[in-house]
Amino acid sequence: MARIGVEGSLTDVKEALMAMGHEVIELKSEADTAHCDCCVISGLDKDVMGMTDTSIAGPVISASGQNAEEIAQMVNEKLS
């Protein structure tokens, strides 16, 4: 399956993705995104000015307002 980077605070999302067979990498720094197919972020620390620079070529999914199952489904849709 895919390698998914997930912010450390999203424990339920990590568990849901691992149960689906994905390899989950905890995102602690920008370097952790290097070999991820997709990343899931909490969305809580979004840039105040609305400007964002991404260091991953794959999709970045914000978990804000979503439950773990919805996020796992979004990851699968983005990767298929």
PDB file of C-alpha atoms in Angstrom:
ATOM      1  CA  MET A   1       0.000   0.000   0.000  1.00  0.00           C
ATOM      2  CA  ALA A   2       0.954   3.656   0.114  1.00  0.00           C
ATOM      3  CA  ARG A   3       3.250   5.522   2.482  1.00  0.00           C
ATOM      4  CA  ILE A   4       1.208   8.215   4.254  1.00  0.00           C
ATOM      5  CA  GLY A   5       2.645  11.011   6.380  1.00  0.00           C
ATOM      6  CA  VAL A   6       0.396  11.958   9.306  1.00  0.00           C
ATOM      7  CA  GLU A   7       0.825  14.679  11.937  1.00  0.00           C
ATOM      8  CA  GLY A   8       1.536  13.278  15.391  1.00  0.00           C
ATOM      9  CA  SER A   9      -1.665  14.585  16.976  1.00  0.00           C
ATOM     10  CA  LEU A  10      -3.870  12.541  14.598  1.00  0.00           C
ATOM     11  CA  THR A  11      -3.617   9.192  16.386  1.00  0.00           C
ATOM     12  CA  ASP A  12      -7.046   7.953  15.285  1.00  0.00           C
ATOM     13  CA  VAL A  13      -6.206   8.724  11.649  1.00  0.00           C
ATOM     14  CA  LYS A  14      -2.889   6.847  11.932  1.00  0.00           C
ATOM     15  CA  GLU A  15      -4.682   3.803  13.342  1.00  0.00           C
ATOM     16  CA  ALA A  16      -7.373   3.869  10.636  1.00  0.00           C
ATOM     17  CA  LEU A  17      -4.790   4.087   7.840  1.00  0.00           C
ATOM     18  CA  MET A  18      -2.641   1.302   9.336  1.00  0.00           C
ATOM     19  CA  ALA A  19      -5.735  -0.911   9.628  1.00  0.00           C
ATOM     20  CA  MET A  20      -6.224  -0.408   5.874  1.00  0.00           C
ATOM     21  CA  GLY A  21      -2.661  -1.627   5.241  1.00  0.00           C
ATOM     22  CA  HIS A  22      -0.952   1.727   4.608  1.00  0.00           C
ATOM     23  CA  GLU A  23       2.515   2.484   5.923  1.00  0.00           C
ATOM     24  CA  VAL A  24       2.194   5.497   8.237  1.00  0.00           C
ATOM     25  CA  ILE A  25       5.048   7.935   8.888  1.00  0.00           C
ATOM     26  CA  GLU A  26       4.705  10.475  11.697  1.00  0.00           C
ATOM     27  CA  LEU A  27       5.404  13.978  10.397  1.00  0.00           C
ATOM     28  CA  LYS A  28       7.783  15.762  12.735  1.00  0.00           C
ATOM     29  CA  SER A  29       9.632  17.910  10.211  1.00  0.00           C
ATOM     30  CA  GLU A  30       9.574  18.842   6.555  1.00  0.00           C
ATOM     31  CA  ALA A  31      12.155  16.133   5.825  1.00  0.00           C
ATOM     32  CA  ASP A  32       9.643  13.446   6.872  1.00  0.00           C
ATOM     33  CA  THR A  33       7.547  14.184   3.760  1.00  0.00           C
ATOM     34  CA  ALA A  34      10.366  13.196   1.399  1.00  0.00           C
ATOM     35  CA  HIS A  35       9.083   9.769   0.397  1.00  0.00           C
ATOM     36  CA  CYS A  36       5.372  10.033   1.252  1.00  0.00           C
ATOM     37  CA  ASP A  37       2.668   9.433  -1.335  1.00  0.00           C
ATOM     38  CA  CYS A  38       0.207  11.610   0.594  1.00  0.00           C
ATOM     39  CA  CYS A  39       0.187  13.671   3.809  1.00  0.00           C
ATOM     40  CA  VAL A  40      -2.547  14.329   6.358  1.00  0.00           C
ATOM     41  CA  ILE A  41      -2.285  17.477   8.454  1.00  0.00           C
ATOM     42  CA  SER A  42      -4.426  18.717  11.321  1.00  0.00           C
ATOM     43  CA  GLY A  43      -5.016  22.095   9.694  1.00  0.00           C
ATOM     44  CA  LEU A  44      -4.670  23.806  13.077  1.00  0.00           C
ATOM     45  CA  ASP A  45      -1.365  25.492  12.312  1.00  0.00           C
ATOM     46  CA  LYS A  46      -2.281  26.823   8.866  1.00  0.00           C
ATOM     47  CA  ASP A  47      -0.358  29.893   7.816  1.00  0.00           C
ATOM     48  CA  VAL A  48      -2.161  33.002   9.067  1.00  0.00           C
ATOM     49  CA  MET A  49      -1.700  34.864   5.786  1.00  0.00           C
ATOM     50  CA  GLY A  50      -3.058  31.977   3.739  1.00  0.00           C
ATOM     51  CA  MET A  51       0.271  31.419   2.016  1.00  0.00           C
ATOM     52  CA  THR A  52       1.595  27.883   2.055  1.00  0.00           C
ATOM     53  CA  ASP A  53       4.672  26.263   0.614  1.00  0.00           C
ATOM     54  CA  THR A  54       4.509  22.519   0.210  1.00  0.00           C
ATOM     55  CA  SER A  55       7.460  20.183   0.094  1.00  0.00           C
ATOM     56  CA  ILE A  56       5.522  17.167  -1.187  1.00  0.00           C
ATOM     57  CA  ALA A  57       4.440  16.531  -4.749  1.00  0.00           C
ATOM     58  CA  GLY A  58       1.494  14.351  -3.678  1.00  0.00           C
ATOM     59  CA  PRO A  59      -1.816  15.404  -2.160  1.00  0.00           C
ATOM     60  CA  VAL A  60      -2.039  17.076   1.239  1.00  0.00           C
ATOM     61  CA  ILE A  61      -5.287  16.463   3.123  1.00  0.00           C
ATOM     62  CA  SER A  62      -6.496  18.665   5.970  1.00  0.00           C
ATOM     63  CA  ALA A  63      -8.152  16.691   8.769  1.00  0.00           C
ATOM     64  CA  SER A  64     -10.012  19.730  10.056  1.00  0.00           C
ATOM     65  CA  GLY A  65     -13.688  18.881  10.586  1.00  0.00           C
ATOM     66  CA  GLN A  66     -13.326  15.260   9.416  1.00  0.00           C
ATOM     67  CA  ASN A  67     -13.370  11.990  11.354  1.00  0.00           C
ATOM     68  CA  ALA A  68     -10.751   9.254  10.903  1.00  0.00           C
ATOM     69  CA  GLU A  69     -12.894   7.142   8.547  1.00  0.00           C
ATOM     70  CA  GLU A  70     -13.654  10.128   6.294  1.00  0.00           C
ATOM     71  CA  ILE A  71      -9.969  11.011   6.113  1.00  0.00           C
ATOM     72  CA  ALA A  72      -8.973   7.412   5.307  1.00  0.00           C
ATOM     73  CA  GLN A  73     -11.561   7.389   2.515  1.00  0.00           C
ATOM     74  CA  MET A  74     -10.210  10.701   1.177  1.00  0.00           C
ATOM     75  CA  VAL A  75      -6.662   9.280   1.180  1.00  0.00           C
ATOM     76  CA  ASN A  76      -7.786   6.218  -0.782  1.00  0.00           C
ATOM     77  CA  GLU A  77      -9.658   8.388  -3.310  1.00  0.00           C
ATOM     78  CA  LYS A  78      -6.643  10.650  -3.834  1.00  0.00           C
ATOM     79  CA  LEU A  79      -4.314   7.703  -4.359  1.00  0.00           C
ATOM     80  CA  SER A  80      -6.523   5.705  -6.715  1.00  0.00           C
TER      81      SER A  80
END
